[in-house]
Amino acid sequence: MRGWLTLIKFSAKQVENIESDIHGIEFEMNEGTIRSGKTMSDIFKMARIYAKSPDRDHLVLAYNQEQAYRMFIDGEGFGLMNIFKQNSELRHNENGDHLWINFGKGIEKRIYYKGAGKVNSVGAITGMSFGTVTFLEYNLLNKDVIAESFRRTLASKMRFHLAEQNPPAPNHPNLELFKQFQDTGTYRFRHWRPLDNPILTGERLKMWKKQTETSDYLYKRDWLGERVMPEGVIYSMFDMDKHMSDTIVGRPIETFFVADGGQSDATTCTFCLVTFRDGQYYLYELANYYHSGADTGVVKAMSTYAKEIKLFVEWCYETFDYARYNYFFVDPACKTLREELHLLGIMTDKADNNSRDKISSNGLKIEVGIERVQNLLTKGILFLYTGQTTYDFYNAIKEIGMYVRNKNGTPEDKDNHYLDTLRYAANYFTKTYLV
């Protein structure tokens, strides 16, 4: 481990996190801005703890299993499987996928990695016992899974929980769960900012700060790393407990797709279902394809996106027993994606992107669509379906929490790629069924 610490450039904050004594600490929260170096140092911190722990089995939780693997097991080439490259391998047993590590002299450890964004994820850990649990993006995880994971460590010989998150709203319900550790003096909090990440240069930091200063909300959350009430968040009425459901209510009426494309921006496609019950129509978003060239560093051609969307469409029909779509709405401005889909036999329709609506008081036509989405959320008739695991709404939830207004009151033109398609769906649903 010491060799890795000298090989990689760590900040003082990261080294303190990695080497800190956890004696008497059962829950440690690393909270702060994105790209502040939390995850990288948490990987190395837990590597040391796994080596010392007398317990064999450990758990890493993220919103879904793919995120747990990508963020912690692989870790962009610096994850656990790379730290223990010479003495580990990926395995699977009756309890699930895990990284098996051989420490010699008959000592082995199993690091299970699982999804925890949905209430039915509890079943994946029920009956198991762990020495430690690591929570990635803690604020996005399901409360029931977090609570169950605490119970799964009660018999641990060296009980420890490590959590990391970007600053949530001060009243986020997940914050209540570790009160038991705060009240018993076994809790530690560590705050992170962009300055704590040594890979960010002075010029990059200056630009980052300048960009966040366009919004008081972004400045406080993404530069200062503070918990901020989401008054500037456009869809602040979205409630994960209320608007995410693993059941579908009502008689199916029709299905349709909505899509938008970009290369550096995200390309996304959502499968939607309209149902009817007791005089009320409901809109369910059943599954979401999402890829961002900017976020992943991998820019794909539109022909590639079209092929992946076709596979997504086929998956939707294999997974859900509903009639074929009536419409395949794509942003009219995304002509290349439409043409590539046509070549694959998917005929598209022009999405209602509010271009024909009257300009609102702030000069933006999209406000009409935004108000429609807000209206559906407030009425409780728009839901994101959580009953599937392959094409879930991880990126959708992130966008919902980050889509804000600037100091002039107009929506920031970022963190809104999935949300653009949500607006298209709301426009069609409102005009067809509610007006």
Short mmCIF file of C-alpha atoms in Angstrom, two decimals:
data_model
loop_
_atom_site.label_atom_id
_atom_site.label_comp_id
_atom_site.label_asym_id
_atom_site.label_seq_id
_atom_site.Cartn_x
_atom_site.Cartn_y
_atom_site.Cartn_z
CA MET A 1 0.00 0.00 0.00
CA ARG A 2 2.82 2.41 0.82
CA GLY A 3 4.15 1.84 -2.70
CA TRP A 4 0.86 3.01 -4.18
CA LEU A 5 0.86 6.10 -1.96
CA THR A 6 4.23 7.13 -3.33
CA LEU A 7 3.34 6.20 -6.91
CA ILE A 8 0.13 8.26 -7.04
CA LYS A 9 -0.04 11.94 -6.20
CA PHE A 10 -2.38 12.36 -3.24
CA SER A 11 -3.36 15.57 -1.46
CA ALA A 12 -2.91 16.02 2.28
CA LYS A 13 -6.66 15.53 2.73
CA GLN A 14 -6.58 12.27 0.80
CA VAL A 15 -3.60 10.92 2.76
CA GLU A 16 -5.28 11.85 6.05
CA ASN A 17 -8.41 9.98 4.95
CA ILE A 18 -6.47 6.90 3.85
CA GLU A 19 -4.28 6.64 6.95
CA SER A 20 -6.69 7.85 9.66
CA ASP A 21 -7.24 5.60 12.66
CA ILE A 22 -10.79 4.24 12.74
CA HIS A 23 -10.60 2.96 16.30
CA GLY A 24 -13.89 3.89 18.01
CA ILE A 25 -15.44 5.03 14.69
CA GLU A 26 -18.28 2.97 13.22
CA PHE A 27 -19.59 5.40 10.60
CA GLU A 28 -17.48 7.84 8.62
CA MET A 29 -18.95 10.29 6.11
CA ASN A 30 -16.85 11.85 3.36
CA GLU A 31 -19.02 14.59 1.91
CA GLY A 32 -18.26 17.34 -0.56
CA THR A 33 -18.20 18.49 -4.14
CA ILE A 34 -17.88 16.36 -7.24
CA ARG A 35 -14.29 15.66 -8.38
CA SER A 36 -12.86 16.51 -4.99
CA GLY A 37 -10.92 13.26 -4.61
CA LYS A 38 -13.25 11.45 -2.20
CA THR A 39 -13.68 8.21 -4.08
CA MET A 40 -10.04 7.71 -5.01
CA SER A 41 -8.88 8.00 -1.43
CA ASP A 42 -11.81 5.95 -0.14
CA ILE A 43 -10.70 3.04 -2.34
CA PHE A 44 -7.23 3.06 -0.80
CA LYS A 45 -8.63 3.60 2.69
CA MET A 46 -10.82 0.53 2.39
CA ALA A 47 -7.98 -1.51 0.87
CA ARG A 48 -6.02 -0.97 4.10
CA ILE A 49 -9.06 -1.83 6.20
CA TYR A 50 -9.78 -5.03 4.28
CA ALA A 51 -6.19 -6.12 4.88
CA LYS A 52 -6.52 -5.53 8.63
CA SER A 53 -10.08 -6.71 9.18
CA PRO A 54 -10.58 -10.13 10.80
CA ASP A 55 -13.89 -10.45 8.92
CA ARG A 56 -13.95 -12.30 5.61
CA ASP A 57 -16.93 -10.71 3.84
CA HIS A 58 -17.41 -7.01 3.05
CA LEU A 59 -19.92 -4.98 1.01
CA VAL A 60 -19.79 -2.08 -1.43
CA LEU A 61 -23.14 -0.45 -2.30
CA ALA A 62 -23.95 2.02 -5.08
CA TYR A 63 -27.18 2.97 -6.84
CA ASN A 64 -26.74 -0.08 -9.07
CA GLN A 65 -24.20 -2.87 -9.33
CA GLU A 66 -22.61 -1.42 -12.46
CA GLN A 67 -21.84 1.81 -10.58
CA ALA A 68 -20.40 -0.13 -7.64
CA TYR A 69 -18.09 -2.02 -9.97
CA ARG A 70 -17.08 0.99 -12.05
CA MET A 71 -16.50 3.38 -9.16
CA PHE A 72 -14.83 1.10 -6.61
CA ILE A 73 -13.79 -2.27 -7.99
CA ASP A 74 -12.31 -0.92 -11.22
CA GLY A 75 -11.95 2.72 -10.14
CA GLU A 76 -10.72 4.00 -13.54
CA GLY A 77 -7.68 1.74 -13.26
CA PHE A 78 -7.00 2.48 -9.60
CA GLY A 79 -9.73 0.38 -7.96
CA LEU A 80 -9.49 -2.60 -5.64
CA MET A 81 -8.95 -5.08 -8.49
CA ASN A 82 -5.92 -3.05 -9.55
CA ILE A 83 -4.49 -2.51 -6.07
CA PHE A 84 -4.71 -6.26 -5.44
CA LYS A 85 -3.98 -7.21 -9.05
CA GLN A 86 -1.46 -9.92 -8.14
CA ASN A 87 -3.60 -11.67 -5.54
CA SER A 88 -7.26 -11.22 -6.50
CA GLU A 89 -9.86 -12.27 -9.04
CA LEU A 90 -13.50 -11.58 -9.81
CA ARG A 91 -15.74 -14.43 -8.70
CA HIS A 92 -19.39 -15.33 -8.27
CA ASN A 93 -21.06 -17.56 -5.69
CA GLU A 94 -24.53 -18.07 -4.26
CA ASN A 95 -24.34 -14.64 -2.58
CA GLY A 96 -23.41 -12.75 -5.74
CA ASP A 97 -20.52 -11.11 -7.60
CA HIS A 98 -17.46 -10.23 -5.55
CA LEU A 99 -13.75 -9.52 -5.67
CA TRP A 100 -11.89 -12.39 -4.02
CA ILE A 101 -8.58 -11.35 -2.44
CA ASN A 102 -5.93 -13.77 -1.19
CA PHE A 103 -3.77 -12.30 1.59
CA GLY A 104 -1.75 -15.50 2.04
CA LYS A 105 -1.52 -17.92 4.97
CA GLY A 106 -5.08 -19.07 4.31
CA ILE A 107 -6.53 -15.56 4.74
CA GLU A 108 -9.03 -14.55 2.07
CA LYS A 109 -11.50 -11.69 1.76
CA ARG A 110 -14.63 -11.31 -0.35
CA ILE A 111 -15.70 -7.82 -1.39
CA TYR A 112 -19.29 -8.05 -2.62
CA TYR A 113 -20.57 -5.19 -4.79
CA LYS A 114 -24.30 -4.62 -5.22
CA GLY A 115 -26.95 -2.09 -6.19
CA ALA A 116 -28.94 -0.31 -3.48
CA GLY A 117 -31.07 2.24 -5.31
CA LYS A 118 -34.32 0.31 -5.08
CA VAL A 119 -36.31 -1.09 -2.19
CA ASN A 120 -36.21 -4.62 -3.62
CA SER A 121 -32.41 -4.49 -3.39
CA VAL A 122 -32.78 -5.46 0.27
CA GLY A 123 -33.21 -9.08 -0.73
CA ALA A 124 -29.69 -9.20 -2.16
CA ILE A 125 -28.10 -8.75 1.29
CA THR A 126 -30.69 -10.23 3.65
CA GLY A 127 -29.18 -13.15 5.57
CA MET A 128 -25.58 -12.16 4.85
CA SER A 129 -23.02 -10.83 7.34
CA PHE A 130 -20.34 -8.26 6.64
CA GLY A 131 -17.39 -6.76 8.44
CA THR A 132 -17.66 -3.39 6.69
CA VAL A 133 -19.99 -1.59 4.30
CA THR A 134 -19.03 1.17 1.86
CA PHE A 135 -21.81 3.44 0.57
CA LEU A 136 -21.14 5.23 -2.73
CA GLU A 137 -23.37 8.26 -3.42
CA TYR A 138 -25.09 7.59 -0.11
CA ASN A 139 -27.85 10.14 -0.75
CA LEU A 140 -29.05 8.18 -3.82
CA LEU A 141 -29.43 4.87 -1.99
CA ASN A 142 -32.67 3.39 -0.74
CA LYS A 143 -33.28 3.92 2.98
CA ASP A 144 -34.40 0.35 3.59
CA VAL A 145 -31.23 -1.08 2.07
CA ILE A 146 -29.05 1.23 4.18
CA ALA A 147 -30.91 0.26 7.35
CA GLU A 148 -30.61 -3.44 6.53
CA SER A 149 -26.89 -3.12 5.84
CA PHE A 150 -26.38 -1.72 9.35
CA ARG A 151 -28.01 -4.87 10.71
CA ARG A 152 -25.78 -7.04 8.51
CA THR A 153 -22.65 -5.75 10.35
CA LEU A 154 -23.84 -6.22 13.94
CA ALA A 155 -21.75 -9.38 14.36
CA SER A 156 -18.64 -7.85 12.80
CA LYS A 157 -15.35 -8.22 14.66
CA MET A 158 -14.26 -4.78 13.37
CA ARG A 159 -17.50 -2.98 12.51
CA PHE A 160 -17.10 -0.01 10.17
CA HIS A 161 -19.20 1.87 7.61
CA LEU A 162 -17.75 4.36 5.13
CA ALA A 163 -20.06 6.66 3.17
CA GLU A 164 -19.46 9.30 0.54
CA GLN A 165 -21.85 11.71 -1.09
CA ASN A 166 -22.18 15.04 -2.83
CA PRO A 167 -23.91 17.63 -0.62
CA PRO A 168 -27.60 16.71 -0.32
CA ALA A 169 -30.44 18.94 0.80
CA PRO A 170 -30.23 19.56 4.57
CA ASN A 171 -33.47 17.67 5.10
CA HIS A 172 -32.56 14.63 3.01
CA PRO A 173 -34.18 11.59 4.67
CA ASN A 174 -31.04 9.42 4.44
CA LEU A 175 -29.26 11.77 6.85
CA GLU A 176 -31.47 10.50 9.66
CA LEU A 177 -30.12 6.98 9.36
CA PHE A 178 -26.66 7.60 10.80
CA LYS A 179 -27.98 9.60 13.77
CA GLN A 180 -27.50 6.44 15.83
CA PHE A 181 -23.74 6.76 15.32
CA GLN A 182 -23.71 10.50 15.94
CA ASP A 183 -25.55 10.09 19.23
CA THR A 184 -23.17 7.36 20.44
CA GLY A 185 -19.96 9.23 19.55
CA THR A 186 -18.92 6.72 16.87
CA TYR A 187 -19.37 9.09 13.91
CA ARG A 188 -16.75 11.06 11.94
CA PHE A 189 -17.38 13.68 9.24
CA ARG A 190 -14.87 14.86 6.66
CA HIS A 191 -15.60 17.74 4.28
CA TRP A 192 -14.23 17.90 0.72
CA ARG A 193 -13.80 20.65 -1.86
CA PRO A 194 -12.24 20.86 -5.36
CA LEU A 195 -9.05 22.17 -3.75
CA ASP A 196 -8.55 18.75 -2.15
CA ASN A 197 -8.07 17.03 -5.51
CA PRO A 198 -4.41 17.27 -6.61
CA ILE A 199 -5.17 16.50 -10.26
CA LEU A 200 -7.04 19.79 -10.68
CA THR A 201 -4.71 22.56 -11.85
CA GLY A 202 -4.86 26.18 -10.81
CA GLU A 203 -6.38 27.24 -14.13
CA ARG A 204 -8.96 24.45 -14.02
CA LEU A 205 -9.93 25.43 -10.48
CA LYS A 206 -10.29 29.08 -11.47
CA MET A 207 -12.55 28.17 -14.38
CA TRP A 208 -14.59 25.79 -12.24
CA LYS A 209 -15.14 28.47 -9.61
CA LYS A 210 -16.10 31.02 -12.26
CA GLN A 211 -18.67 28.65 -13.76
CA THR A 212 -20.28 27.86 -10.42
CA GLU A 213 -20.55 31.55 -9.60
CA THR A 214 -23.26 31.86 -12.27
CA SER A 215 -25.63 30.32 -9.71
CA ASP A 216 -25.72 30.82 -5.96
CA TYR A 217 -26.98 27.26 -5.60
CA LEU A 218 -24.16 25.79 -7.71
CA TYR A 219 -21.55 27.93 -5.98
CA LYS A 220 -22.55 26.74 -2.55
CA ARG A 221 -22.98 23.09 -3.53
CA ASP A 222 -20.28 22.54 -6.19
CA TRP A 223 -17.58 24.93 -4.98
CA LEU A 224 -18.09 25.32 -1.24
CA GLY A 225 -19.51 21.82 -0.83
CA GLU A 226 -22.38 23.00 1.35
CA ARG A 227 -25.77 21.37 1.87
CA VAL A 228 -28.22 23.69 0.17
CA MET A 229 -31.99 23.68 0.16
CA PRO A 230 -33.01 22.95 -3.44
CA GLU A 231 -34.95 26.17 -4.01
CA GLY A 232 -33.10 26.70 -7.28
CA VAL A 233 -33.77 23.17 -8.47
CA ILE A 234 -36.43 23.30 -11.14
CA TYR A 235 -38.02 19.98 -10.23
CA SER A 236 -37.70 20.35 -6.47
CA MET A 237 -41.12 18.71 -6.05
CA PHE A 238 -39.66 15.39 -7.22
CA ASP A 239 -39.70 12.89 -4.36
CA MET A 240 -37.88 9.56 -4.76
CA ASP A 241 -40.31 7.84 -2.40
CA LYS A 242 -43.38 9.30 -4.12
CA HIS A 243 -42.41 9.42 -7.79
CA MET A 244 -40.43 6.18 -8.10
CA SER A 245 -42.45 2.97 -8.04
CA ASP A 246 -41.90 -0.74 -8.62
CA THR A 247 -45.58 -1.28 -9.44
CA ILE A 248 -47.70 -0.09 -12.37
CA VAL A 249 -51.25 1.02 -11.70
CA GLY A 250 -54.04 1.10 -14.27
CA ARG A 251 -55.01 -0.37 -17.62
CA PRO A 252 -52.35 0.07 -20.33
CA ILE A 253 -53.42 2.55 -23.02
CA GLU A 254 -50.33 3.04 -25.20
CA THR A 255 -46.53 3.06 -25.23
CA PHE A 256 -44.15 5.51 -26.89
CA PHE A 257 -40.47 6.45 -26.92
CA VAL A 258 -38.81 9.84 -26.50
CA ALA A 259 -35.19 10.50 -27.46
CA ASP A 260 -32.59 13.19 -27.82
CA GLY A 261 -29.05 12.98 -29.13
CA GLY A 262 -25.65 14.55 -28.75
CA GLN A 263 -22.05 13.42 -28.93
CA SER A 264 -20.31 15.35 -26.19
CA ASP A 265 -23.73 15.93 -24.62
CA ALA A 266 -25.75 12.93 -23.56
CA THR A 267 -27.79 10.78 -25.91
CA THR A 268 -30.82 9.35 -24.16
CA CYS A 269 -33.98 7.42 -24.94
CA THR A 270 -36.91 6.59 -22.64
CA PHE A 271 -39.68 4.01 -22.95
CA CYS A 272 -43.01 5.44 -21.74
CA LEU A 273 -46.37 3.90 -20.84
CA VAL A 274 -49.76 5.56 -20.42
CA THR A 275 -52.30 3.84 -18.14
CA PHE A 276 -55.87 4.63 -17.03
CA ARG A 277 -57.58 3.95 -13.70
CA ASP A 278 -60.62 5.40 -11.92
CA GLY A 279 -60.99 8.31 -14.33
CA GLN A 280 -57.28 9.25 -14.19
CA TYR A 281 -54.51 8.84 -16.76
CA TYR A 282 -50.97 8.08 -15.53
CA LEU A 283 -47.59 8.43 -17.24
CA TYR A 284 -44.91 5.86 -16.42
CA GLU A 285 -41.33 6.06 -17.64
CA LEU A 286 -40.35 2.40 -17.71
CA ALA A 287 -36.68 2.36 -18.76
CA ASN A 288 -33.97 4.78 -19.83
CA TYR A 289 -30.96 4.47 -22.14
CA TYR A 290 -28.32 7.11 -21.37
CA HIS A 291 -24.76 7.75 -22.50
CA SER A 292 -22.74 10.93 -22.14
CA GLY A 293 -19.55 11.45 -24.08
CA ALA A 294 -18.55 14.30 -21.77
CA ASP A 295 -19.09 12.27 -18.59
CA THR A 296 -17.50 9.02 -19.78
CA GLY A 297 -14.78 10.42 -22.04
CA VAL A 298 -16.00 8.11 -24.82
CA VAL A 299 -17.61 9.92 -27.75
CA LYS A 300 -19.66 7.67 -30.04
CA ALA A 301 -20.89 8.19 -33.59
CA MET A 302 -24.60 8.75 -34.08
CA SER A 303 -24.78 5.48 -36.01
CA THR A 304 -23.49 3.71 -32.90
CA TYR A 305 -26.02 5.45 -30.70
CA ALA A 306 -28.79 4.43 -33.11
CA LYS A 307 -27.72 0.79 -32.93
CA GLU A 308 -27.61 0.89 -29.14
CA ILE A 309 -31.04 2.52 -29.03
CA LYS A 310 -32.40 -0.22 -31.29
CA LEU A 311 -31.04 -2.81 -28.84
CA PHE A 312 -32.71 -0.82 -26.06
CA VAL A 313 -36.04 -0.90 -27.90
CA GLU A 314 -35.75 -4.66 -28.38
CA TRP A 315 -34.91 -5.10 -24.69
CA CYS A 316 -37.98 -3.07 -23.72
CA TYR A 317 -40.29 -5.37 -25.66
CA GLU A 318 -38.61 -8.49 -24.31
CA THR A 319 -38.94 -7.15 -20.76
CA PHE A 320 -42.38 -5.52 -20.80
CA ASP A 321 -45.49 -7.22 -22.16
CA TYR A 322 -47.08 -4.16 -23.76
CA ALA A 323 -48.24 -3.26 -27.25
CA ARG A 324 -45.74 -1.79 -29.70
CA TYR A 325 -45.12 1.94 -29.57
CA ASN A 326 -47.45 4.38 -31.31
CA TYR A 327 -44.82 7.10 -31.60
CA PHE A 328 -41.05 7.38 -31.46
CA PHE A 329 -40.46 11.04 -30.61
CA VAL A 330 -37.02 12.55 -31.28
CA ASP A 331 -35.97 16.17 -30.87
CA PRO A 332 -36.46 17.76 -34.33
CA ALA A 333 -33.05 19.42 -34.02
CA CYS A 334 -31.35 16.01 -33.77
CA LYS A 335 -31.60 15.21 -37.48
CA THR A 336 -28.62 12.87 -37.62
CA LEU A 337 -29.97 10.55 -34.94
CA ARG A 338 -33.34 10.47 -36.70
CA GLU A 339 -31.73 9.56 -40.01
CA GLU A 340 -29.63 6.81 -38.46
CA LEU A 341 -32.69 5.34 -36.73
CA HIS A 342 -34.57 5.41 -40.03
CA LEU A 343 -31.77 3.38 -41.63
CA LEU A 344 -32.32 0.74 -38.92
CA GLY A 345 -36.04 0.58 -39.59
CA ILE A 346 -37.16 2.77 -36.68
CA MET A 347 -39.43 5.48 -38.09
CA THR A 348 -39.41 8.56 -35.86
CA ASP A 349 -41.75 11.45 -35.11
CA LYS A 350 -40.81 15.03 -34.33
CA ALA A 351 -40.98 15.61 -30.59
CA ASP A 352 -42.87 18.62 -29.29
CA ASN A 353 -39.93 20.65 -27.98
CA ASN A 354 -42.13 23.68 -27.22
CA SER A 355 -40.80 25.60 -30.23
CA ARG A 356 -44.37 26.51 -31.24
CA ASP A 357 -45.46 27.67 -27.80
CA LYS A 358 -45.73 31.30 -26.84
CA ILE A 359 -42.66 32.85 -25.29
CA SER A 360 -42.95 33.00 -21.51
CA SER A 361 -42.20 36.01 -19.34
CA ASN A 362 -38.51 35.13 -19.16
CA GLY A 363 -38.27 34.68 -22.92
CA LEU A 364 -38.04 30.89 -22.98
CA LYS A 365 -40.62 28.68 -24.67
CA ILE A 366 -39.39 25.58 -22.80
CA GLU A 367 -40.99 26.98 -19.63
CA VAL A 368 -44.31 25.68 -20.98
CA GLY A 369 -42.95 22.15 -21.03
CA ILE A 370 -41.24 22.59 -17.66
CA GLU A 371 -44.53 23.66 -16.11
CA ARG A 372 -46.21 20.59 -17.56
CA VAL A 373 -43.64 18.29 -15.96
CA GLN A 374 -43.99 20.12 -12.66
CA ASN A 375 -47.76 19.79 -12.90
CA LEU A 376 -47.57 16.01 -13.48
CA LEU A 377 -45.22 15.61 -10.51
CA THR A 378 -47.41 17.75 -8.25
CA LYS A 379 -50.53 15.80 -9.22
CA GLY A 380 -48.74 12.52 -8.55
CA ILE A 381 -49.44 11.02 -11.97
CA LEU A 382 -45.86 10.79 -13.30
CA PHE A 383 -43.65 7.91 -12.16
CA LEU A 384 -40.21 6.45 -12.85
CA TYR A 385 -40.47 2.67 -12.78
CA THR A 386 -37.96 0.81 -10.60
CA GLY A 387 -38.97 -2.77 -11.33
CA GLN A 388 -36.11 -3.33 -13.82
CA THR A 389 -32.35 -3.29 -13.29
CA THR A 390 -30.69 -3.01 -16.70
CA TYR A 391 -31.84 0.41 -17.98
CA ASP A 392 -32.63 2.22 -14.75
CA PHE A 393 -33.00 5.91 -13.92
CA TYR A 394 -29.65 6.55 -12.22
CA ASN A 395 -28.68 9.38 -14.59
CA ALA A 396 -32.24 10.72 -14.60
CA ILE A 397 -32.19 11.17 -10.83
CA LYS A 398 -28.84 12.94 -11.02
CA GLU A 399 -30.16 15.37 -13.62
CA ILE A 400 -33.33 16.06 -11.63
CA GLY A 401 -31.21 17.10 -8.66
CA MET A 402 -28.85 19.28 -10.71
CA TYR A 403 -31.16 21.10 -13.13
CA VAL A 404 -31.35 24.63 -11.73
CA ARG A 405 -32.08 28.23 -12.58
CA ASN A 406 -29.32 30.82 -12.79
CA LYS A 407 -29.32 34.14 -10.99
CA ASN A 408 -31.52 35.61 -13.75
CA GLY A 409 -34.17 32.98 -13.14
CA THR A 410 -33.71 31.12 -16.42
CA PRO A 411 -32.93 27.38 -16.57
CA GLU A 412 -29.25 26.51 -16.95
CA ASP A 413 -28.68 24.81 -20.30
CA LYS A 414 -26.91 21.80 -18.79
CA ASP A 415 -27.78 18.71 -16.76
CA ASN A 416 -30.96 18.52 -18.81
CA HIS A 417 -30.52 15.87 -21.51
CA TYR A 418 -32.82 13.26 -20.00
CA LEU A 419 -34.99 16.10 -18.73
CA ASP A 420 -35.47 17.38 -22.28
CA THR A 421 -36.98 14.02 -23.21
CA LEU A 422 -39.09 14.10 -20.05
CA ARG A 423 -40.43 17.44 -21.24
CA TYR A 424 -41.26 15.96 -24.66
CA ALA A 425 -43.13 13.12 -22.96
CA ALA A 426 -45.02 15.53 -20.71
CA ASN A 427 -45.99 17.69 -23.70
CA TYR A 428 -47.45 14.72 -25.58
CA PHE A 429 -49.16 13.21 -22.52
CA THR A 430 -50.69 16.51 -21.40
CA LYS A 431 -51.99 17.49 -24.83
CA THR A 432 -53.34 14.01 -25.58
CA TYR A 433 -54.87 12.98 -22.26
CA LEU A 434 -55.24 15.94 -19.92
CA VAL A 435 -56.36 18.88 -22.05
#
